[in-house]
XYZ file of N, CA and C in Angstrom:
726
model
N -3.925 -8.425 17.500
C -2.543 -8.019 16.918
C -1.715 -8.742 16.917
N -0.827 -9.047 15.574
C 0.142 -10.051 15.140
C 1.449 -10.060 15.823
N 2.264 -10.564 16.282
C 3.740 -9.573 16.879
C 4.638 -10.450 15.723
N 5.459 -9.565 15.399
C 6.608 -9.586 14.402
C 7.753 -9.521 14.885
N 9.242 -9.621 14.542
C 10.180 -9.535 15.116
C 10.685 -8.228 14.736
N 10.734 -7.285 15.978
C 11.195 -5.940 16.390
C 12.671 -5.720 15.751
N 12.976 -5.026 14.876
C 14.147 -4.586 13.777
C 13.944 -3.076 13.714
N 14.364 -2.446 14.418
C 14.020 -0.708 14.189
C 14.653 -0.271 12.728
N 15.820 -1.206 12.270
C 16.171 -0.611 11.214
C 15.550 -1.305 9.713
N 14.517 -2.294 10.121
C 14.136 -2.459 8.720
C 13.077 -1.536 8.489
N 12.887 -1.736 6.551
C 12.658 -1.122 5.792
C 10.582 -1.879 5.769
N 10.483 -2.692 6.248
C 9.399 -3.017 5.837
C 8.263 -3.104 6.823
N 6.785 -3.315 6.840
C 5.896 -2.332 7.810
C 5.907 -2.704 8.540
N 6.471 -2.444 9.288
C 5.892 -2.733 10.849
C 6.355 -4.515 11.631
N 5.939 -3.878 13.212
C 6.499 -5.155 13.599
C 4.946 -5.901 14.101
N 3.660 -5.335 14.427
C 2.888 -5.799 14.382
C 1.152 -5.150 14.432
N 0.819 -6.365 13.449
C -0.584 -5.541 12.444
C -1.912 -5.723 13.581
N -3.222 -5.152 13.631
C -3.875 -5.646 13.925
C -5.234 -5.464 12.921
N -6.242 -6.304 12.517
C -7.038 -6.256 11.411
C -8.367 -6.319 11.541
N -9.266 -5.237 10.931
C -10.325 -5.486 11.393
C -11.424 -5.509 9.788
N -12.094 -6.368 9.642
C -12.678 -7.488 10.629
C -11.871 -8.819 9.885
N -11.607 -10.140 10.897
C -10.360 -10.513 10.699
C -10.111 -11.246 9.551
N -11.097 -11.638 9.309
C -10.680 -12.224 7.544
C -10.953 -11.108 6.331
N -10.449 -11.187 5.555
C -10.032 -11.046 4.253
C -11.208 -10.755 3.544
N -11.911 -9.839 2.675
C -13.052 -10.141 1.812
C -12.241 -10.246 0.600
N -13.311 -11.314 -0.411
C -12.330 -11.353 -1.409
C -12.689 -11.009 -2.813
N -12.400 -10.607 -3.573
C -12.602 -9.620 -4.493
C -12.022 -10.644 -5.781
N -12.831 -10.418 -6.827
C -11.895 -11.312 -8.421
C -10.819 -10.022 -8.763
N -9.336 -10.615 -9.219
C -8.611 -9.408 -9.423
C -9.031 -8.413 -10.778
N -9.134 -7.247 -10.422
C -8.801 -7.042 -12.323
C -7.790 -7.055 -12.943
N -7.725 -6.452 -14.078
C -6.985 -6.090 -15.187
C -6.015 -5.160 -14.594
N -6.295 -4.252 -14.160
C -5.822 -3.464 -13.377
C -5.756 -2.688 -11.635
N -5.186 -3.174 -10.914
C -5.281 -2.854 -9.344
C -5.024 -1.584 -8.890
N -6.104 -0.352 -9.057
C -5.867 0.620 -8.320
C -5.538 0.554 -6.847
N -4.352 1.532 -6.934
C -3.987 1.659 -5.430
C -3.510 3.144 -5.047
N -3.849 3.339 -3.981
C -3.619 5.230 -3.370
C -2.445 4.827 -2.523
N -1.367 6.004 -2.259
C -0.044 6.303 -1.594
C -0.311 7.258 -1.054
N -0.062 7.151 0.228
C 0.206 8.353 0.840
C 1.350 9.130 0.611
N 1.642 10.333 0.865
C 3.394 10.661 0.913
C 3.981 10.853 2.584
N 3.252 10.420 3.168
C 4.533 10.309 4.577
C 5.176 9.376 4.586
N 6.363 9.745 5.418
C 7.763 9.000 5.480
C 7.245 7.620 5.353
N 6.497 6.952 5.083
C 6.487 4.955 5.478
C 7.694 4.072 5.034
N 7.762 3.115 4.893
C 8.332 2.342 4.211
C 8.863 2.051 2.842
N 9.456 1.925 2.074
C 9.223 1.971 0.794
C 9.002 0.341 0.147
N 9.468 -0.327 1.409
C 9.825 -1.646 0.779
C 8.501 -2.374 0.661
N 7.762 -3.080 0.044
C 6.612 -3.310 -0.036
C 6.662 -5.071 -0.895
N 7.482 -5.281 -1.060
C 7.841 -6.663 -1.554
C 7.367 -7.157 -2.828
N 6.522 -8.051 -3.383
C 6.143 -8.316 -4.466
C 4.826 -8.274 -5.117
N 4.775 -6.799 -5.398
C 3.814 -6.170 -5.960
C 3.220 -6.695 -7.094
N 2.567 -6.506 -7.645
C 2.111 -7.162 -9.437
C 2.365 -5.670 -10.364
N 3.716 -4.986 -10.212
C 4.081 -3.907 -10.695
C 3.343 -3.615 -11.883
N 3.699 -4.592 -13.146
C 3.048 -4.500 -14.116
C 1.220 -4.439 -14.340
N 0.640 -4.384 -13.333
C -0.934 -4.233 -13.157
C -1.137 -3.517 -12.347
N 0.091 -2.732 -11.895
C -0.961 -1.194 -10.728
C -0.868 -0.338 -11.319
N -2.233 0.369 -10.770
C -2.310 1.572 -11.271
C -2.567 2.462 -10.308
N -1.868 3.520 -10.018
C -1.398 4.188 -9.268
C -1.654 5.794 -8.852
N -2.898 6.136 -7.510
C -3.079 7.135 -7.134
C -2.279 7.242 -5.949
N -2.700 9.239 -5.487
C -2.439 9.642 -4.623
C -3.424 9.286 -3.400
N -3.598 9.646 -2.281
C -4.451 9.653 -1.021
C -4.444 10.927 -0.846
N -3.351 11.969 -1.029
C -3.224 12.900 -0.853
C -2.121 14.082 -1.658
N -2.439 15.248 -1.430
C -1.246 15.801 -2.840
C -0.866 17.494 -1.692
N 0.077 17.975 -1.607
C 0.566 19.582 -1.270
C 0.038 20.286 -2.576
N 0.062 21.188 -2.745
C -0.140 21.949 -3.891
C 0.995 22.320 -4.057
N 2.184 22.674 -4.792
C 3.350 22.490 -5.006
C 3.896 21.911 -6.007
N 4.846 22.445 -6.751
C 5.276 22.178 -8.198
C 5.986 20.078 -8.090
N 5.395 19.849 -8.675
C 6.457 18.024 -8.339
C 7.424 17.824 -8.288
N 8.173 18.805 -8.386
C 9.958 18.735 -8.264
C 10.334 19.089 -6.510
N 9.030 19.795 -6.185
C 9.360 20.996 -4.537
C 9.754 19.810 -3.906
N 10.115 19.910 -2.633
C 10.679 19.185 -1.582
C 9.405 18.433 -0.880
N 8.644 19.408 -1.014
C 7.156 19.370 -0.540
C 6.259 18.103 -1.035
N 6.640 17.703 -2.178
C 5.709 17.256 -3.690
C 5.752 15.534 -2.998
N 4.430 14.901 -2.358
C 4.561 13.021 -2.604
C 4.140 12.930 -3.663
N 4.438 13.206 -4.426
C 4.641 13.016 -5.899
C 6.368 12.401 -5.898
N 6.617 13.596 -6.049
C 7.924 13.574 -6.014
C 8.785 11.994 -4.817
N 8.302 12.081 -3.699
C 8.790 11.836 -2.851
C 8.523 9.981 -3.105
N 7.116 9.661 -3.774
C 6.893 8.503 -4.331
C 7.672 7.992 -5.728
N 7.817 9.054 -6.285
C 8.716 8.868 -7.415
C 10.969 8.440 -7.001
N 10.697 8.792 -5.826
C 12.275 8.655 -5.725
C 12.464 7.306 -4.365
N 10.826 6.609 -4.370
C 11.241 5.442 -3.511
C 10.897 4.676 -4.064
N 9.288 4.297 -3.875
C 8.757 3.460 -4.529
C 8.871 3.113 -5.766
N 8.372 4.454 -6.622
C 8.909 4.222 -8.350
C 10.525 3.946 -8.628
N 11.182 4.065 -7.769
C 12.552 4.502 -8.299
C 13.027 2.699 -8.630
N 12.683 1.779 -8.403
C 13.683 0.687 -8.289
C 12.144 -0.330 -9.264
N 10.681 0.008 -8.939
C 9.572 -0.563 -9.472
C 9.025 0.325 -10.218
N 9.374 -0.076 -11.717
C 8.487 1.259 -12.453
C 6.945 1.339 -12.720
N 6.141 1.732 -12.837
C 4.655 1.667 -13.107
C 4.362 2.228 -14.461
N 3.820 1.876 -15.547
C 3.929 2.146 -16.938
C 2.958 3.942 -16.376
N 3.702 4.660 -17.448
C 3.397 5.534 -17.325
C 1.778 6.717 -17.030
N 1.294 5.373 -18.070
C 0.022 5.666 -17.741
C -1.029 5.354 -17.107
N -0.669 4.859 -16.168
C -0.964 4.069 -15.125
C -0.471 4.780 -13.703
N -0.094 6.069 -13.878
C 0.132 7.461 -12.524
C -0.443 8.284 -13.086
N -1.416 8.687 -11.499
C -2.207 9.239 -11.620
C -1.949 10.416 -10.788
N -0.853 11.696 -10.775
C -0.701 12.268 -9.622
C -1.754 13.459 -9.484
N -1.857 13.991 -8.011
C -2.666 14.999 -8.004
C -2.940 16.243 -9.008
N -1.740 16.877 -8.557
C -0.989 18.425 -8.913
C -0.419 18.206 -9.162
N -0.363 19.210 -10.611
C 0.686 19.491 -11.291
C 1.404 20.403 -11.397
N 1.030 21.685 -10.515
C 1.285 23.009 -10.238
C 1.347 23.600 -9.146
N 2.208 24.311 -8.426
C 1.238 25.486 -7.319
C 0.587 26.576 -7.588
N 0.801 26.893 -9.158
C -0.104 27.826 -9.835
C -2.025 27.639 -9.826
N -2.177 27.836 -8.746
C -3.786 27.495 -8.851
C -4.569 28.381 -7.850
N -5.724 29.206 -8.238
C -6.288 29.556 -7.578
C -7.289 29.000 -6.970
N -8.671 29.574 -5.906
C -9.243 28.687 -5.611
C -9.951 28.264 -6.271
N -10.805 28.308 -7.389
C -11.158 28.157 -8.072
C -10.674 26.856 -8.619
N -9.364 27.034 -9.448
C -8.555 25.993 -9.545
C -8.474 24.923 -9.005
N -8.375 25.411 -7.862
C -8.396 24.250 -7.103
C -9.691 23.017 -6.608
N -10.938 23.378 -6.757
C -12.075 22.659 -6.652
C -12.027 22.397 -8.061
N -11.384 22.733 -8.834
C -11.754 21.741 -10.412
C -11.011 20.675 -10.506
N -9.708 21.133 -10.179
C -8.562 20.264 -10.116
C -9.123 18.907 -8.903
N -9.792 18.951 -7.878
C -10.721 17.811 -6.651
C -11.745 17.759 -8.028
N -12.642 18.353 -8.460
C -13.681 17.354 -9.304
C -13.068 16.317 -10.610
N -12.057 17.352 -11.162
C -11.113 16.247 -12.431
C -10.636 14.844 -11.524
N -9.818 14.883 -10.600
C -9.179 13.570 -9.889
C -10.339 13.075 -9.582
N -11.657 13.125 -9.137
C -12.340 12.615 -9.134
C -13.172 11.772 -10.017
N -13.147 12.723 -11.093
C -13.448 11.841 -12.458
C -12.914 10.545 -12.852
N -11.594 10.995 -12.535
C -10.395 10.095 -13.143
C -10.687 8.702 -12.241
N -10.646 8.950 -11.177
C -10.442 7.767 -10.218
C -12.120 7.185 -10.097
N -12.883 7.913 -10.720
C -14.360 7.137 -10.724
C -14.381 6.260 -12.625
N -13.383 6.569 -13.348
C -12.981 6.020 -14.646
C -12.285 4.892 -14.653
N -11.410 5.153 -13.733
C -10.643 3.632 -13.136
C -11.311 2.530 -12.048
N -11.843 3.325 -11.587
C -12.306 2.235 -10.013
C -14.163 1.842 -10.211
N -14.810 2.127 -11.528
C -15.945 1.959 -11.138
C -17.144 2.622 -11.170
N -17.228 3.819 -12.067
C -18.080 4.488 -11.855
C -18.819 5.343 -10.920
N -20.088 4.398 -10.855
C -21.005 4.945 -9.777
C -20.797 4.257 -8.240
N -19.985 3.678 -7.733
C -19.593 2.736 -7.047
C -17.927 2.482 -6.840
N -17.258 3.972 -6.903
C -15.718 3.284 -7.474
C -15.441 2.913 -5.871
N -13.900 2.305 -5.839
C -13.737 1.927 -4.784
C -11.535 1.340 -5.486
N -10.795 1.595 -4.573
C -9.589 0.892 -5.084
C -9.131 -0.121 -4.086
N -8.482 -0.906 -4.898
C -8.052 -2.313 -4.668
C -7.246 -1.746 -2.853
N -6.457 -0.951 -3.208
C -5.351 -1.186 -1.623
C -5.261 0.682 -1.214
N -5.091 1.282 0.011
C -4.914 2.665 0.346
C -3.762 1.680 1.035
N -2.727 2.877 1.173
C -1.608 3.000 2.062
C -1.542 4.415 2.411
N -1.583 4.199 3.875
C -1.736 4.977 4.358
C -0.941 5.535 5.721
N -0.412 6.800 5.917
C 0.618 7.366 7.984
C -0.652 7.610 8.450
N -0.340 7.951 9.613
C -0.437 8.404 10.924
C -0.078 9.433 11.642
N -0.170 10.546 11.450
C 0.899 11.907 12.098
C 0.426 12.139 14.307
N 1.232 12.545 14.299
C 1.302 12.423 15.401
C 0.031 12.932 16.651
N -0.832 14.269 15.233
C -1.656 14.545 15.905
C -2.943 13.964 15.259
N -2.570 13.014 14.682
C -3.588 11.980 14.600
C -4.410 11.899 12.858
N -3.801 13.098 12.164
C -4.031 12.840 10.758
C -4.429 12.081 9.977
N -4.828 11.552 8.993
C -4.333 10.976 7.839
C -4.447 11.438 6.588
N -3.938 11.189 5.786
C -3.667 11.950 4.138
C -3.670 13.578 4.681
N -4.629 13.943 3.770
C -5.016 15.574 4.381
C -6.105 15.838 5.284
N -6.649 14.705 5.682
C -7.693 14.499 6.918
C -7.328 15.536 7.869
N -7.139 16.328 8.737
C -6.635 17.110 9.624
C -7.680 16.974 10.880
N -7.122 16.625 12.086
C -8.578 16.748 13.321
C -9.261 18.267 13.215
N -10.770 18.034 13.587
C -10.709 19.458 13.270
C -11.715 20.139 12.331
N -10.825 19.518 10.791
C -11.328 20.542 9.519
C -12.451 19.895 9.054
N -13.433 21.144 7.741
C -14.204 20.473 8.120
C -14.105 18.904 6.361
N -13.246 19.162 5.894
C -13.115 17.736 4.845
C -13.074 16.653 5.844
N -12.424 16.784 7.337
C -13.085 15.212 7.633
C -14.196 14.655 7.793
N -15.103 15.241 8.100
C -16.714 14.664 7.777
C -17.077 14.422 6.391
N -16.704 15.018 5.328
C -16.901 14.958 4.046
C -17.273 13.356 3.700
N -18.744 13.443 3.264
C -19.273 11.666 2.150
C -19.477 12.210 1.266
N -19.718 13.454 0.905
C -20.368 13.546 -0.732
C -19.415 13.489 -1.928
N -18.463 13.909 -1.567
C -17.265 13.534 -2.543
C -16.407 11.834 -2.137
N -15.039 12.048 -3.570
C -14.260 11.000 -3.189
C -12.844 12.071 -3.085
N -13.006 13.320 -3.714
C -11.856 14.473 -3.705
C -12.216 15.307 -2.796
N -11.789 15.892 -2.099
C -11.908 17.487 -1.831
C -10.577 18.569 -1.674
N -11.034 19.446 -1.640
C -10.092 20.349 -1.522
C -9.851 20.990 -0.037
N -8.316 21.007 0.188
C -8.213 21.613 1.895
C -7.037 23.147 1.430
N -7.664 24.270 2.158
C -7.096 25.376 1.956
C -6.554 25.836 3.015
N -6.693 25.522 3.829
C -6.156 25.625 5.336
C -5.860 24.845 6.223
N -4.657 23.598 6.096
C -3.925 23.158 6.381
C -2.922 23.105 7.836
N -3.439 22.560 8.929
C -2.762 23.323 9.914
C -1.128 23.259 9.624
N -0.317 22.043 9.329
C 0.814 21.887 8.493
C 0.947 21.996 6.839
N 1.883 23.220 7.061
C 2.631 23.994 5.586
C 2.462 22.316 5.082
N 2.397 23.028 3.184
C 1.824 23.942 3.050
C 0.681 24.041 3.118
N -0.594 24.772 3.071
C -1.735 24.948 3.489
C -3.076 24.467 2.662
N -3.102 24.088 1.493
C -3.022 24.405 0.148
C -3.042 22.891 -0.338
N -4.591 21.611 -0.138
C -3.476 20.703 -0.333
C -4.859 19.496 -1.318
N -5.064 18.550 -1.664
C -5.600 17.672 -2.032
C -6.062 16.582 -1.418
N -7.235 15.879 -1.080
C -7.401 14.928 -0.352
C -8.557 13.805 -0.455
N -7.998 13.030 -0.666
C -9.216 11.897 -0.981
C -10.189 11.913 0.534
N -11.535 11.465 0.537
C -12.289 11.502 1.448
C -12.213 9.926 2.594
N -12.606 10.494 3.743
C -12.560 8.931 4.650
C -13.305 7.826 4.067
N -15.267 8.483 3.741
C -15.666 8.123 3.161
C -15.585 7.063 2.158
N -14.521 7.622 1.265
C -14.418 7.092 0.025
C -13.408 5.944 0.502
N -12.393 6.443 1.014
C -10.996 5.588 1.326
C -11.949 4.085 1.829
N -12.464 4.305 3.173
C -12.909 2.952 3.555
C -13.725 2.246 2.790
N -13.846 2.451 1.382
C -14.735 1.462 0.326
C -13.714 0.751 0.204
N -12.342 0.887 0.027
C -11.424 -0.132 -0.416
C -11.519 -1.348 -0.210
N -10.886 -2.002 -1.102
C -10.686 -3.676 -0.339
C -9.711 -3.958 0.540
N -8.806 -3.185 0.822
C -8.268 -3.504 1.877
C -7.744 -1.603 1.680
N -6.998 -1.495 3.179
C -6.716 -0.217 4.201
C -5.995 -0.918 5.199
N -4.400 0.331 4.912
C -3.303 -0.280 5.624
C -2.510 1.047 5.911
N -3.182 0.924 7.885
C -2.096 2.390 8.124
C -0.755 2.196 8.427
N 0.057 2.289 8.494
C 1.308 2.215 8.791
C 1.870 3.122 9.711
N 2.164 2.649 10.548
C 2.549 3.952 12.264
C 4.096 3.774 12.554
N 5.037 4.501 12.573
C 6.117 3.948 13.161
C 6.842 5.469 13.768
N 7.216 4.897 14.949
C 7.778 5.898 15.748
C 6.880 6.191 17.177
N 7.915 6.576 17.872
C 7.045 6.985 19.491
C 6.045 7.846 19.647
N 6.672 9.419 18.501
C 6.012 10.317 17.956
C 4.562 9.903 17.879
N 4.301 8.868 16.992
C 3.098 8.478 16.635
C 1.783 7.957 17.771
N 2.696 7.525 19.154
C 2.275 6.031 20.129
C 0.627 6.834 20.382
N 0.958 8.012 20.923
C -0.355 8.451 21.639
C -1.372 8.690 20.527
N -1.281 9.012 19.463
C -2.522 8.866 18.499
C -2.841 7.635 18.091
N -2.238 6.394 18.174
C -2.256 5.002 18.152
C -3.135 4.867 19.293
N -3.025 5.384 20.370
C -3.508 4.491 21.467
C -4.762 5.683 21.581
N -5.344 6.695 21.039
C -6.498 7.609 21.359
C -7.399 7.094 20.185
N -6.754 7.051 18.905
C -7.418 6.284 17.975
C -8.303 5.091 18.011
N -7.286 3.733 18.775
C -7.798 2.861 18.228
C -8.652 2.273 20.160
N -7.815 3.538 21.119
C -8.584 2.520 22.790
C -9.274 3.554 23.042
N -9.412 4.936 22.929
C -9.795 5.889 23.157
C -11.487 6.162 22.810
N -12.056 7.650 23.129
C -13.723 7.874 23.233
C -13.839 7.495 21.983
N -14.957 7.364 21.239
C -14.966 7.559 19.962
C -14.958 9.198 19.718
N -14.446 9.693 18.617
C -14.622 11.199 18.434
C -14.027 11.416 17.474
N -14.414 10.582 15.886
C -14.345 10.880 14.691
C -13.644 11.959 14.026
N -14.259 13.179 14.302
C -13.477 14.570 14.098
C -12.384 14.789 15.137
N -11.921 14.430 15.761
C -10.843 14.593 16.689
C -9.747 13.785 15.841
N -10.042 12.556 15.794
C -9.564 10.913 15.393
C -9.726 10.325 14.369
N -9.616 11.173 12.917
C -10.183 11.074 11.818
C -10.028 9.575 11.479
N -8.676 9.041 12.071
C -8.840 7.168 11.443
C -9.900 6.290 12.207
N -10.918 7.055 13.227
C -11.661 6.113 13.533
C -12.763 6.468 12.736
N -12.709 6.693 11.362
C -14.036 6.914 10.255
C -13.733 5.586 9.402
N -12.527 5.250 9.691
C -11.900 4.306 8.477
C -12.208 2.445 8.799
N -13.815 2.479 9.518
C -14.309 1.332 9.760
C -14.604 0.936 7.953
N -14.017 -0.633 7.805
C -14.210 -0.848 6.753
C -15.689 -1.289 5.852
N -16.366 -0.745 4.461
C -17.338 -1.020 4.234
C -17.455 -2.926 3.767
N -16.513 -3.030 2.999
C -16.726 -4.660 2.550
C -15.468 -4.845 2.924
N -14.430 -4.147 3.022
C -12.974 -5.083 2.892
C -12.249 -4.836 3.955
N -11.321 -4.972 4.118
C -10.131 -5.173 5.412
C -9.439 -3.674 6.120
N -9.114 -3.641 7.026
C -8.040 -2.404 7.534
C -6.955 -2.943 8.213
N -5.830 -2.900 7.980
C -4.763 -3.500 8.933
C -3.698 -2.806 9.878
N -3.548 -2.465 11.075
C -2.693 -1.559 10.982
C -1.191 -1.857 11.427
N -0.465 -1.705 10.773
C 1.113 -2.051 10.939
C 2.126 -0.499 11.661
N 2.296 -1.790 12.883
C 2.923 -1.000 14.057
C 4.506 -0.835 14.519
N 5.305 0.032 15.040
C 6.423 -0.773 15.440
C 6.256 -0.763 16.645
N 7.396 -1.197 17.691
C 7.846 -1.223 18.848
C 6.746 -0.005 19.488
N 7.537 0.938 19.001
C 7.546 2.863 19.673
C 6.262 3.194 19.380
N 5.543 2.957 18.477
C 4.649 3.475 17.736
C 3.119 2.361 18.436
N 3.358 1.270 18.892
C 2.374 0.255 19.921
C 2.683 0.667 21.202
N 4.028 1.375 21.776
C 3.838 1.347 22.996
C 3.273 1.591 24.033
N 1.937 2.361 23.617
C 1.075 3.178 24.956
C -0.132 2.185 24.986
N -0.203 1.209 23.973
C -1.641 0.603 23.937
C -1.080 -0.351 25.310
N -2.977 -0.595 25.555
C -3.398 -1.151 26.878
C -4.842 -1.914 26.421
N -5.287 -2.705 27.358
C -6.563 -3.742 26.450
C -6.178 -4.200 25.956
N -7.032 -4.779 25.347
C -7.322 -5.661 24.086
C -5.995 -5.348 22.966
N -5.724 -4.352 22.495
C -5.335 -3.975 21.637
C -3.403 -4.532 22.318
N -3.501 -4.062 23.202
C -2.291 -4.649 24.180
C -2.417 -5.974 24.551
N -2.835 -6.739 24.625
C -2.867 -8.195 25.040
C -2.866 -8.809 23.568
N -3.298 -8.365 22.506
C -3.126 -8.917 21.067
C -1.701 -8.663 20.957
N -0.927 -7.402 21.599
C 0.824 -7.292 20.271
C 1.363 -8.378 21.033
């Protein structure tokens, strides 16, 4: 855990990091750099990203119109893309409408999976970077504790019909796909997330209850960015490294 200055007003992601494994894996930079973004209220200032090469996907989405207040697409449009535009043909929203029945939701998940495979490697797809938040209940993307989607490893994208957090219908990347990324960043801010951070990092191994425990990197790195409040309950090695 690497300490950084504690500034509650900072819009940059976090005050300390925890990386696994210690050294980043090296990959040749592709012409396009596919990345997935969650819709949780994480910081919007990401420094000098290669905007002209960025290809943007979503880690999860609520089944609502794109201009709805609950839309992750809308949030990213109004924050990340407000001042740092990405070419339209490199922006890949998950959901375009809330007018979807049960069959449509499965079709949209399958369609988005095809888009991801085409953009990231076909038979061995992987993203360059994934940015995620962590909910107070421990959920990541739309992978909620105890839900059937948490353990899915046969798909890149799955439909969620009964999210405990409204709206109930969603799409989400699976943890099996996320952990194949070159770099996964978990950005956690606020005391309301502190218990979930503690249980995920230092509690018993229970990945159905704490979905982020499934994010053991296949080839890349996992980095936790925590502010002082989110890290406040850590103890043991994680606390010593902070």
